[in-house]
Amino acid sequence: MAPALRMHEAESVYDFCWYPLMNSYDPTSCVLASTSRDNPIHMWDAFTGQLRASYRAYDHLDELEAARSLCFSPDGLRLACGFSRSLRLFSTGRPGRDCEQRKTSAGGVGLAGIVSCVCYDPAGRVVACGSYGRDVALYGAREPGLLCLLRGHRGGLTHLAFSPDGHTLYTGGRKDPELLSWDLRAPGEILCCFPRVVTTNQRIYFQLSRCGSVLVSGDTEGCVSAWDVVVDGVVVLW
């Protein structure tokens, strides 16, 4: 199989995400963002593979700092990027270095370590952040402030996803044998566990169906599983 399109990053790619309002009939909306080691965040044209824009973050020494995770807000106006103990919010319509920086940990309270994955709830009111320190934190999207901290994973977090109604958060980690779901109306307690084999530090993504009733994930043994999250049943696809 030959790739239909190729976007070349100079170093290892940490994360990527598609523009949430992408419409193939509107070429201007067909973009994706990526972040790689020792490089700015790049926005790529999904038709031509050309670079559309760059977003640059700098540390306290004014040296370029690479984001470790990315997520567009549901309205596409903001790009949330995870760094060590901080989250930076870029305006997608304003490339460059201007951004809002929010600390995820202060005085030992909050999410410590590298923010390894980021996800907005469907309404755009809450931002979920996972870290390699095995914790998940929820913050207000508009007003910064820790809402709650979720603990239960055995490995560092690599992927997060909200259910379509925003009531449930699904989380997965590296070298962690389970996906976890959390009822955010009663945060702190694990709602359900879904077993999968993950024996690597690589990101193993999972996906919810549009109706939110089926959860699908691959694993490091080459198996793809689908769970009915309503009745907690599992079906092995292949």
Coordinates of N, CA and C in Angstrom, one line a residue:
M1 N 0.8 -1.2 0.0 CA 0.0 0.0 0.0 C 0.9 1.2 0.0
A2 N 0.5 2.2 -0.9 CA 1.3 3.4 -1.0 C 0.5 4.5 -0.3
P3 N 1.2 5.4 0.4 CA 0.4 6.5 1.1 C -0.1 7.5 0.0
A4 N -1.3 8.0 0.3 CA -1.9 9.0 -0.6 C -1.3 10.4 -0.4
L5 N -0.8 10.6 0.8 CA -0.3 11.9 1.2 C 0.7 11.7 2.3
R6 N 1.7 12.6 2.3 CA 2.8 12.4 3.3 C 3.1 13.8 3.8
M7 N 3.1 14.0 5.1 CA 3.6 15.2 5.8 C 4.9 14.8 6.5
H8 N 6.0 15.5 6.3 CA 7.3 15.1 6.8 C 7.6 15.9 8.0
E9 N 7.8 15.3 9.2 CA 8.3 15.9 10.4 C 9.7 15.5 10.6
A10 N 10.5 16.5 11.1 CA 12.0 16.2 11.2 C 12.4 15.2 12.3
E11 N 11.5 15.1 13.3 CA 11.8 14.2 14.4 C 10.6 13.3 14.7
S12 N 10.7 12.5 15.8 CA 9.7 11.6 16.2 C 8.4 12.4 16.5
V13 N 7.3 11.9 16.0 CA 6.0 12.5 16.2 C 5.4 12.1 17.5
Y14 N 5.1 13.0 18.4 CA 4.5 12.8 19.7 C 3.0 12.5 19.6
D15 N 2.3 13.4 18.8 CA 0.8 13.3 18.8 C 0.3 14.0 17.5
F16 N -0.9 13.8 17.2 CA -1.6 14.5 16.1 C -3.0 14.5 16.3
C17 N -3.8 15.5 15.7 CA -5.2 15.5 15.8 C -5.8 16.2 14.6
W18 N -7.0 15.8 14.2 CA -7.7 16.3 13.0 C -8.6 17.5 13.5
Y19 N -8.7 18.5 12.6 CA -9.6 19.6 12.9 C -11.0 19.1 13.0
P20 N -11.8 19.4 14.1 CA -13.1 18.8 14.4 C -14.2 19.2 13.4
L21 N -14.0 20.3 12.7 CA -15.1 20.8 11.8 C -14.7 20.5 10.3
M22 N -13.8 19.5 10.1 CA -13.3 19.2 8.8 C -14.5 18.8 7.9
N23 N -14.5 19.4 6.7 CA -15.5 19.0 5.7 C -14.8 18.9 4.3
S24 N -14.9 17.8 3.7 CA -14.1 17.5 2.4 C -14.6 18.5 1.3
Y25 N -15.8 19.0 1.4 CA -16.3 19.9 0.4 C -15.8 21.4 0.7
D26 N -15.1 21.6 1.8 CA -14.6 22.9 2.1 C -13.1 22.7 2.4
P27 N -12.2 22.8 1.3 CA -10.8 22.6 1.5 C -10.1 23.4 2.6
T28 N -10.6 24.5 2.9 CA -10.0 25.3 3.9 C -10.1 24.7 5.3
S29 N -11.1 23.9 5.5 CA -11.3 23.2 6.8 C -10.5 21.9 6.9
C30 N -9.9 21.4 5.8 CA -9.2 20.1 5.8 C -7.8 20.2 6.3
V31 N -7.6 20.2 7.6 CA -6.3 20.3 8.2 C -6.1 19.4 9.4
L32 N -4.9 19.1 9.7 CA -4.6 18.4 10.9 C -3.4 19.0 11.6
A33 N -3.2 18.8 12.9 CA -2.1 19.4 13.6 C -1.2 18.2 14.1
S34 N 0.1 18.5 14.2 CA 1.0 17.5 14.7 C 2.1 18.1 15.6
T35 N 2.6 17.4 16.5 CA 3.7 17.9 17.3 C 4.8 16.8 17.3
S36 N 6.1 17.2 17.2 CA 7.2 16.3 17.2 C 8.3 16.9 18.0
R37 N 9.3 16.0 18.3 CA 10.4 16.4 19.2 C 11.2 17.5 18.7
D38 N 11.5 18.5 19.5 CA 12.3 19.7 19.2 C 11.8 20.5 18.0
N39 N 10.5 20.5 17.8 CA 9.9 21.3 16.7 C 8.6 22.0 17.2
P40 N 8.2 23.0 16.5 CA 6.9 23.7 16.8 C 5.8 22.8 16.5
I41 N 4.6 23.2 16.9 CA 3.4 22.5 16.5 C 3.0 22.9 15.0
H42 N 2.8 22.0 14.2 CA 2.5 22.3 12.8 C 1.0 22.0 12.4
M43 N 0.5 22.8 11.6 CA -0.8 22.5 11.0 C -0.6 22.3 9.5
W44 N -1.2 21.1 9.1 CA -0.9 20.6 7.7 C -2.2 20.7 6.9
D45 N -2.1 21.0 5.6 CA -3.2 20.9 4.6 C -3.4 19.4 4.3
A46 N -4.6 18.9 4.6 CA -4.9 17.5 4.4 C -5.1 17.1 2.9
F47 N -5.2 18.1 2.0 CA -5.3 17.8 0.6 C -3.9 17.8 -0.1
T48 N -3.1 18.8 0.2 CA -1.8 19.0 -0.5 C -0.6 18.5 0.4
G49 N -0.8 18.4 1.7 CA 0.4 18.0 2.5 C 1.3 19.2 2.9
Q50 N 0.9 20.4 2.4 CA 1.7 21.6 2.7 C 1.5 22.1 4.1
L51 N 2.5 22.8 4.6 CA 2.4 23.4 5.9 C 1.5 24.6 5.9
R52 N 0.5 24.7 6.7 CA -0.4 25.8 6.8 C 0.0 26.9 7.8
A53 N 0.4 26.4 9.0 CA 0.8 27.3 10.1 C 1.6 26.6 11.1
S54 N 2.3 27.4 11.9 CA 3.1 26.9 13.0 C 2.8 27.6 14.3
Y55 N 2.8 26.9 15.4 CA 2.5 27.4 16.8 C 3.7 27.1 17.6
R56 N 4.3 28.1 18.2 CA 5.6 27.9 19.0 C 5.4 28.2 20.5
A57 N 5.9 27.2 21.3 CA 5.9 27.4 22.7 C 7.4 27.5 23.2
Y58 N 7.6 28.4 24.2 CA 8.9 28.6 24.7 C 9.0 28.4 26.2
D59 N 10.1 27.9 26.7 CA 10.2 27.7 28.1 C 10.7 28.9 28.8
H60 N 11.1 28.8 30.1 CA 11.5 30.0 30.9 C 12.9 30.6 30.4
L61 N 13.6 29.8 29.6 CA 14.9 30.2 29.1 C 14.7 30.8 27.6
D62 N 13.5 30.9 27.2 CA 13.1 31.4 25.9 C 13.7 30.4 24.8
E63 N 13.7 29.1 25.1 CA 14.0 28.1 24.2 C 12.8 27.3 23.7
L64 N 12.8 26.9 22.5 CA 11.6 26.2 21.9 C 11.3 24.9 22.7
E65 N 10.1 24.7 23.0 CA 9.6 23.6 23.8 C 8.6 22.8 23.0
A66 N 8.7 21.5 22.8 CA 7.8 20.7 22.0 C 6.6 20.3 22.8
A67 N 5.4 20.4 22.3 CA 4.2 19.9 23.0 C 4.2 18.3 22.9
R68 N 3.7 17.7 23.9 CA 3.6 16.2 24.0 C 2.2 15.7 23.6
S69 N 1.2 16.6 23.6 CA -0.1 16.1 23.2 C -0.9 17.3 22.7
L70 N -1.9 17.0 21.9 CA -2.7 18.0 21.2 C -4.2 17.7 21.2
C71 N -5.0 18.7 21.2 CA -6.5 18.5 21.0 C -7.1 19.8 20.6
F72 N -7.9 19.8 19.5 CA -8.7 21.0 19.1 C -9.9 21.1 20.1
S73 N -10.4 22.3 20.3 CA -11.7 22.5 21.0 C -12.8 22.1 20.0
P74 N -14.0 21.8 20.5 CA -15.0 21.3 19.6 C -15.4 22.4 18.5
D75 N -15.3 23.7 18.9 CA -15.6 24.7 17.9 C -14.4 25.0 17.0
G76 N -13.2 24.4 17.2 CA -12.1 24.6 16.3 C -11.3 25.8 16.5
L77 N -11.7 26.7 17.5 CA -11.1 28.0 17.7 C -9.8 27.9 18.5
R78 N -9.7 26.8 19.3 CA -8.5 26.7 20.1 C -7.8 25.4 19.9
L79 N -6.5 25.4 20.2 CA -5.7 24.2 20.1 C -5.0 24.0 21.5
A80 N -5.4 23.0 22.2 CA -4.9 22.8 23.6 C -3.7 21.8 23.4
C81 N -2.6 22.2 24.1 CA -1.3 21.5 23.9 C -0.8 21.2 25.3
G82 N -0.3 19.9 25.5 CA 0.2 19.5 26.8 C 1.7 19.6 26.9
F83 N 2.2 20.1 28.0 CA 3.6 20.2 28.3 C 3.8 19.7 29.7
S84 N 5.0 19.8 30.2 CA 5.3 19.4 31.5 C 4.7 20.3 32.6
R85 N 3.7 19.8 33.3 CA 3.0 20.5 34.4 C 2.3 21.8 33.9
S86 N 2.0 21.8 32.6 CA 1.2 22.9 32.1 C 0.5 22.6 30.8
L87 N -0.5 23.4 30.6 CA -1.4 23.3 29.4 C -1.3 24.7 28.7
R88 N -1.1 24.7 27.4 CA -1.1 25.9 26.6 C -2.2 25.9 25.6
L89 N -2.9 27.0 25.5 CA -4.0 27.2 24.6 C -3.7 28.2 23.5
F90 N -3.6 27.7 22.3 CA -3.3 28.6 21.1 C -4.6 28.9 20.4
S91 N -4.7 30.1 19.9 CA -5.8 30.5 19.0 C -5.5 29.9 17.6
T92 N -6.3 29.1 17.0 CA -6.0 28.5 15.7 C -5.9 29.5 14.6
G93 N -6.5 30.7 14.8 CA -6.5 31.7 13.7 C -5.3 32.6 13.9
R94 N -4.5 32.4 14.9 CA -3.3 33.3 15.2 C -2.1 32.5 15.4
P95 N -1.4 32.0 14.3 CA -0.2 31.3 14.5 C 0.9 32.1 15.1
G96 N 1.9 31.5 15.6 CA 3.0 32.2 16.3 C 3.2 31.7 17.7
R97 N 3.7 32.6 18.6 CA 4.0 32.2 20.0 C 3.0 32.7 21.0
D98 N 2.0 33.5 20.6 CA 1.0 34.0 21.6 C 0.1 32.8 22.0
C99 N 0.0 32.6 23.3 CA -0.8 31.6 23.8 C -1.2 31.9 25.3
E100 N -2.2 31.2 25.8 CA -2.5 31.2 27.2 C -1.9 30.0 27.9
Q101 N -1.2 30.2 28.9 CA -0.5 29.1 29.7 C -1.2 28.9 31.0
R102 N -1.6 27.6 31.3 CA -2.2 27.3 32.5 C -1.4 26.2 33.2
K103 N -1.0 26.4 34.4 CA -0.3 25.4 35.2 C -1.3 24.3 35.6
T104 N -0.9 23.0 35.5 CA -1.7 21.9 35.9 C -1.4 21.4 37.3
S105 N -0.3 21.9 37.9 CA 0.1 21.6 39.2 C 0.7 22.7 39.9
A106 N 0.3 23.0 41.2 CA 0.8 24.1 42.0 C 0.8 23.6 43.4
G107 N 2.0 23.7 44.1 CA 2.0 23.4 45.5 C 1.7 21.9 45.8
G108 N 2.0 21.1 44.8 CA 1.8 19.6 45.0 C 0.3 19.2 44.7
V109 N -0.5 20.2 44.3 CA -1.9 19.9 44.1 C -2.2 20.0 42.6
G110 N -2.8 19.0 42.0 CA -3.1 19.0 40.6 C -2.5 17.8 39.9
L111 N -2.3 18.0 38.6 CA -1.7 17.0 37.7 C -0.2 17.2 37.6
A112 N 0.6 16.3 38.1 CA 2.0 16.4 38.0 C 2.5 15.7 36.8
G113 N 3.7 16.1 36.4 CA 4.4 15.4 35.3 C 3.9 15.9 33.9
I114 N 4.3 15.2 32.9 CA 4.0 15.6 31.5 C 2.6 15.4 31.2
V115 N 1.9 16.4 30.6 CA 0.5 16.2 30.2 C 0.6 15.4 28.8
S116 N 0.3 14.1 28.9 CA 0.5 13.2 27.8 C -0.7 13.1 26.9
C117 N -1.8 13.5 27.3 CA -3.0 13.5 26.4 C -4.0 14.5 26.9
V118 N -4.8 15.1 26.0 CA -5.7 16.1 26.3 C -7.0 15.8 25.5
C119 N -8.2 16.2 26.1 CA -9.5 15.9 25.4 C -10.5 16.9 26.0
Y120 N -11.3 17.5 25.0 CA -12.4 18.4 25.4 C -13.7 17.6 25.5
D121 N -14.6 17.9 26.4 CA -15.9 17.3 26.4 C -16.7 17.9 25.2
P122 N -17.7 17.2 24.7 CA -18.4 17.6 23.5 C -19.0 19.1 23.6
A123 N -19.3 19.5 24.7 CA -19.8 20.9 24.9 C -18.7 21.9 25.0
G124 N -17.5 21.5 25.1 CA -16.4 22.5 25.2 C -16.3 23.2 26.5
R125 N -16.9 22.6 27.6 CA -16.9 23.3 28.9 C -15.8 22.7 29.8
V126 N -15.3 21.5 29.5 CA -14.4 20.8 30.4 C -13.2 20.3 29.6
V127 N -12.0 20.4 30.1 CA -10.8 19.8 29.5 C -10.3 18.7 30.4
A128 N -10.1 17.5 29.8 CA -9.5 16.4 30.6 C -8.1 16.2 30.2
C129 N -7.2 16.1 31.1 CA -5.7 16.0 30.9 C -5.2 14.7 31.6
G130 N -4.5 13.9 30.9 CA -3.8 12.7 31.5 C -2.3 12.9 31.5
S131 N -1.7 12.3 32.4 CA -0.2 12.5 32.6 C 0.5 11.1 32.6
Y132 N 1.8 11.1 32.4 CA 2.6 9.9 32.6 C 2.7 9.5 34.0
G133 N 2.2 10.4 34.9 CA 2.2 10.1 36.3 C 1.0 9.3 36.7
R134 N 0.2 8.8 35.7 CA -1.0 7.9 35.9 C -2.3 8.5 36.4
D135 N -2.3 9.8 36.5 CA -3.5 10.5 36.9 C -4.2 11.2 35.8
V136 N -5.5 11.4 36.0 CA -6.3 12.2 35.1 C -6.9 13.4 35.8
A137 N -6.9 14.6 35.2 CA -7.4 15.8 35.9 C -8.4 16.4 35.0
L138 N -9.5 17.0 35.6 CA -10.5 17.7 34.8 C -10.4 19.2 35.2
Y139 N -10.4 20.0 34.2 CA -10.3 21.5 34.4 C -11.4 22.2 33.6
G140 N -11.8 23.4 34.1 CA -12.8 24.2 33.4 C -12.1 24.7 32.1
A141 N -12.8 24.6 31.0 CA -12.2 25.1 29.7 C -12.1 26.6 29.7
R142 N -13.1 27.3 30.3 CA -13.1 28.8 30.2 C -12.5 29.4 31.4
E143 N -12.7 28.9 32.6 CA -12.1 29.4 33.8 C -11.2 28.3 34.3
P144 N -9.9 28.7 34.4 CA -8.9 27.7 34.9 C -9.2 27.3 36.3
G145 N -9.0 26.1 36.6 CA -9.2 25.6 38.0 C -9.5 24.1 38.0
L146 N -8.9 23.4 38.9 CA -9.0 21.9 39.0 C -10.4 21.5 39.5
L147 N -11.1 20.7 38.7 CA -12.4 20.3 39.1 C -12.4 19.0 39.9
C148 N -11.6 18.0 39.4 CA -11.4 16.8 40.1 C -10.2 16.0 39.6
L149 N -9.7 15.0 40.4 CA -8.6 14.2 40.0 C -9.0 12.8 40.0
L150 N -8.7 12.0 39.0 CA -9.1 10.6 38.9 C -7.8 9.7 38.9
R151 N -7.9 8.7 39.8 CA -6.7 7.8 39.9 C -7.2 6.4 39.9
G152 N -6.4 5.6 39.1 CA -6.8 4.2 39.0 C -6.0 3.4 38.0
H153 N -5.2 4.1 37.2 CA -4.4 3.4 36.1 C -3.1 2.9 36.7
R154 N -2.6 1.9 36.0 CA -1.4 1.3 36.4 C -0.2 1.8 35.5
G155 N -0.5 2.4 34.4 CA 0.5 3.0 33.5 C 0.2 4.4 33.2
G156 N 1.2 5.1 32.6 CA 1.0 6.5 32.2 C -0.1 6.6 31.2
L157 N -0.9 7.7 31.3 CA -2.0 7.9 30.4 C -1.6 8.2 28.9
T158 N -2.2 7.6 27.9 CA -1.9 7.9 26.5 C -3.1 8.4 25.7
H159 N -4.3 8.1 26.2 CA -5.4 8.5 25.4 C -6.7 8.7 26.2
L160 N -7.5 9.7 25.9 CA -8.7 10.0 26.6 C -9.9 10.2 25.6
A161 N -11.1 9.9 26.0 CA -12.2 10.2 25.1 C -13.5 10.3 25.9
F162 N -14.3 11.4 25.6 CA -15.6 11.6 26.3 C -16.7 10.8 25.5
S163 N -17.7 10.4 26.2 CA -18.9 9.9 25.5 C -19.6 11.1 24.8
P164 N -20.5 10.8 23.8 CA -21.2 11.9 23.2 C -22.0 12.8 24.1
D165 N -22.5 12.3 25.2 CA -23.3 13.1 26.1 C -22.4 13.8 27.1
G166 N -21.1 13.5 27.1 CA -20.2 14.2 28.1 C -20.3 13.7 29.5
H167 N -21.1 12.6 29.8 CA -21.2 12.2 31.1 C -20.1 11.1 31.5
T168 N -19.5 10.5 30.5 CA -18.6 9.4 30.8 C -17.2 9.7 30.1
L169 N -16.2 9.5 30.8 CA -14.8 9.6 30.3 C -14.1 8.3 30.2
Y170 N -13.6 8.0 29.1 CA -12.8 6.7 28.9 C -11.3 7.0 28.8
T171 N -10.5 6.2 29.5 CA -9.1 6.5 29.6 C -8.3 5.2 29.4
G172 N -7.1 5.4 28.8 CA -6.2 4.2 28.5 C -4.8 4.7 28.7
G173 N -3.9 3.7 29.1 CA -2.5 4.0 29.4 C -1.6 3.1 28.8
R174 N -0.3 3.4 28.8 CA 0.8 2.6 28.3 C 1.1 1.5 29.3
K175 N 1.4 0.3 28.8 CA 1.7 -0.9 29.6 C 0.6 -1.0 30.7
D176 N -0.6 -0.8 30.3 CA -1.7 -0.9 31.3 C -2.7 -1.9 30.7
P177 N -3.1 -2.9 31.4 CA -4.0 -4.0 30.8 C -5.5 -3.7 30.7
E178 N -5.9 -2.4 31.1 CA -7.3 -2.1 31.1 C -7.6 -0.7 30.6
L179 N -8.7 -0.6 29.9 CA -9.3 0.7 29.6 C -10.3 1.0 30.8
L180 N -10.4 2.2 31.3 CA -11.3 2.5 32.4 C -12.3 3.5 31.9
S181 N -13.5 3.4 32.5 CA -14.5 4.4 32.2 C -14.9 5.0 33.6
W182 N -15.3 6.3 33.5 CA -15.6 7.1 34.7 C -16.9 7.8 34.5
D183 N -17.8 7.7 35.5 CA -19.1 8.5 35.4 C -18.8 9.9 36.1
L184 N -18.8 10.9 35.3 CA -18.4 12.2 35.8 C -19.4 12.9 36.6
R185 N -20.6 12.3 36.7 CA -21.6 12.8 37.6 C -21.4 12.3 39.0
A186 N -20.5 11.3 39.2 CA -20.0 10.9 40.5 C -18.5 10.6 40.4
P187 N -17.7 11.6 40.2 CA -16.3 11.4 39.9 C -15.6 10.8 41.1
G188 N -14.5 10.0 40.7 CA -13.7 9.4 41.7 C -13.7 7.9 41.7
E189 N -14.9 7.3 41.3 CA -15.0 5.9 41.3 C -15.0 5.4 39.8
I190 N -14.3 4.2 39.6 CA -14.3 3.6 38.3 C -15.6 3.0 38.0
L191 N -16.2 3.4 36.8 CA -17.5 2.8 36.4 C -17.3 1.4 35.9
C192 N -16.3 1.2 35.0 CA -16.2 -0.1 34.4 C -14.7 -0.3 33.9
C193 N -14.3 -1.5 33.7 CA -12.9 -1.8 33.2 C -13.1 -2.7 32.0
F194 N -12.3 -2.4 31.0 CA -12.3 -3.2 29.7 C -10.9 -3.7 29.4
P195 N -10.7 -5.0 29.5 CA -9.4 -5.6 29.4 C -8.8 -5.5 27.9
R196 N -7.6 -5.2 27.8 CA -6.9 -5.2 26.5 C -5.4 -5.4 26.8
V197 N -4.7 -6.0 25.9 CA -3.2 -6.3 26.1 C -2.4 -5.1 25.5
V198 N -1.7 -4.4 26.4 CA -0.8 -3.3 26.0 C 0.5 -3.5 26.7
T199 N 1.5 -3.9 26.0 CA 2.9 -4.2 26.5 C 3.9 -3.3 26.0
T200 N 3.5 -2.1 25.5 CA 4.5 -1.1 25.0 C 4.2 0.3 25.5
N201 N 5.2 1.1 25.3 CA 5.0 2.6 25.7 C 4.3 3.4 24.6
Q202 N 4.1 2.7 23.4 CA 3.5 3.4 22.3 C 2.0 3.8 22.7
R203 N 1.5 4.8 22.0 CA 0.1 5.1 22.1 C -0.8 4.0 21.4
I204 N -1.7 3.4 22.1 CA -2.7 2.5 21.5 C -4.0 3.2 21.7
Y205 N -4.5 3.7 20.6 CA -5.7 4.5 20.6 C -7.0 3.6 20.7
F206 N -8.1 4.2 21.1 CA -9.4 3.6 21.1 C -10.4 4.6 20.6
Q207 N -11.6 4.1 20.2 CA -12.5 5.0 19.6 C -13.9 4.6 20.1
L208 N -14.8 5.6 20.3 CA -16.2 5.3 20.5 C -17.0 5.5 19.3
S209 N -18.1 4.7 19.1 CA -19.0 4.9 18.0 C -19.7 6.3 18.2
R210 N -20.3 6.8 17.1 CA -21.0 8.1 17.2 C -22.1 8.1 18.2
C211 N -22.8 7.0 18.4 CA -23.9 6.9 19.3 C -23.4 6.7 20.7
G212 N -22.1 6.4 20.9 CA -21.5 6.2 22.2 C -21.8 4.8 22.8
S213 N -22.3 3.9 22.1 CA -22.7 2.6 22.7 C -21.6 1.5 22.5
V214 N -20.6 1.7 21.6 CA -19.6 0.7 21.3 C -18.2 1.4 21.4
L215 N -17.4 0.7 22.2 CA -16.0 1.1 22.4 C -15.1 0.1 21.6
V216 N -14.2 0.6 20.8 CA -13.3 -0.2 20.0 C -11.9 0.1 20.3
S217 N -11.0 -0.9 20.4 CA -9.6 -0.7 20.7 C -8.8 -1.9 20.1
G218 N -7.6 -1.5 19.6 CA -6.6 -2.5 19.2 C -5.7 -2.9 20.4
D219 N -4.8 -3.8 20.2 CA -3.9 -4.1 21.3 C -2.5 -4.5 20.7
T220 N -1.6 -4.8 21.5 CA -0.2 -5.1 21.0 C -0.1 -6.6 20.5
E221 N -1.2 -7.4 20.6 CA -1.1 -8.7 20.0 C -1.8 -8.8 18.7
G222 N -2.2 -7.6 18.1 CA -2.9 -7.6 16.8 C -4.3 -7.9 16.8
C223 N -5.0 -7.8 18.0 CA -6.4 -8.1 18.1 C -7.2 -6.8 18.2
V224 N -8.3 -6.7 17.6 CA -9.2 -5.5 17.8 C -10.5 -6.0 18.5
S225 N -10.8 -5.4 19.6 CA -12.0 -5.7 20.4 C -13.0 -4.6 20.4
A226 N -14.3 -5.0 20.4 CA -15.4 -4.0 20.5 C -16.2 -4.4 21.7
W227 N -16.5 -3.4 22.6 CA -17.3 -3.6 23.8 C -18.6 -2.9 23.6
D228 N -19.7 -3.5 24.0 CA -21.0 -2.8 24.1 C -21.0 -2.2 25.5
V229 N -20.8 -0.9 25.6 CA -20.6 -0.2 26.9 C -21.9 -0.1 27.7
V230 N -23.0 -0.4 27.0 CA -24.3 -0.3 27.7 C -24.5 -1.6 28.6
V231 N -24.1 -2.7 28.0 CA -24.3 -4.0 28.8 C -23.0 -4.6 29.2
D232 N -21.9 -3.9 28.9 CA -20.5 -4.3 29.3 C -20.1 -5.7 28.6
G233 N -20.7 -6.0 27.4 CA -20.3 -7.2 26.7 C -19.1 -6.9 25.8
V234 N -18.4 -7.9 25.4 CA -17.3 -7.8 24.5 C -17.4 -8.7 23.3
V235 N -17.0 -8.2 22.1 CA -17.0 -9.0 20.9 C -15.6 -8.8 20.3
V236 N -14.9 -9.9 20.0 CA -13.6 -9.8 19.3 C -13.9 -9.7 17.8
L237 N -13.4 -8.7 17.2 CA -13.6 -8.5 15.7 C -12.6 -9.3 14.9
W238 N -11.3 -9.1 15.2 CA -10.3 -9.9 14.5 C -9.0 -9.7 15.3

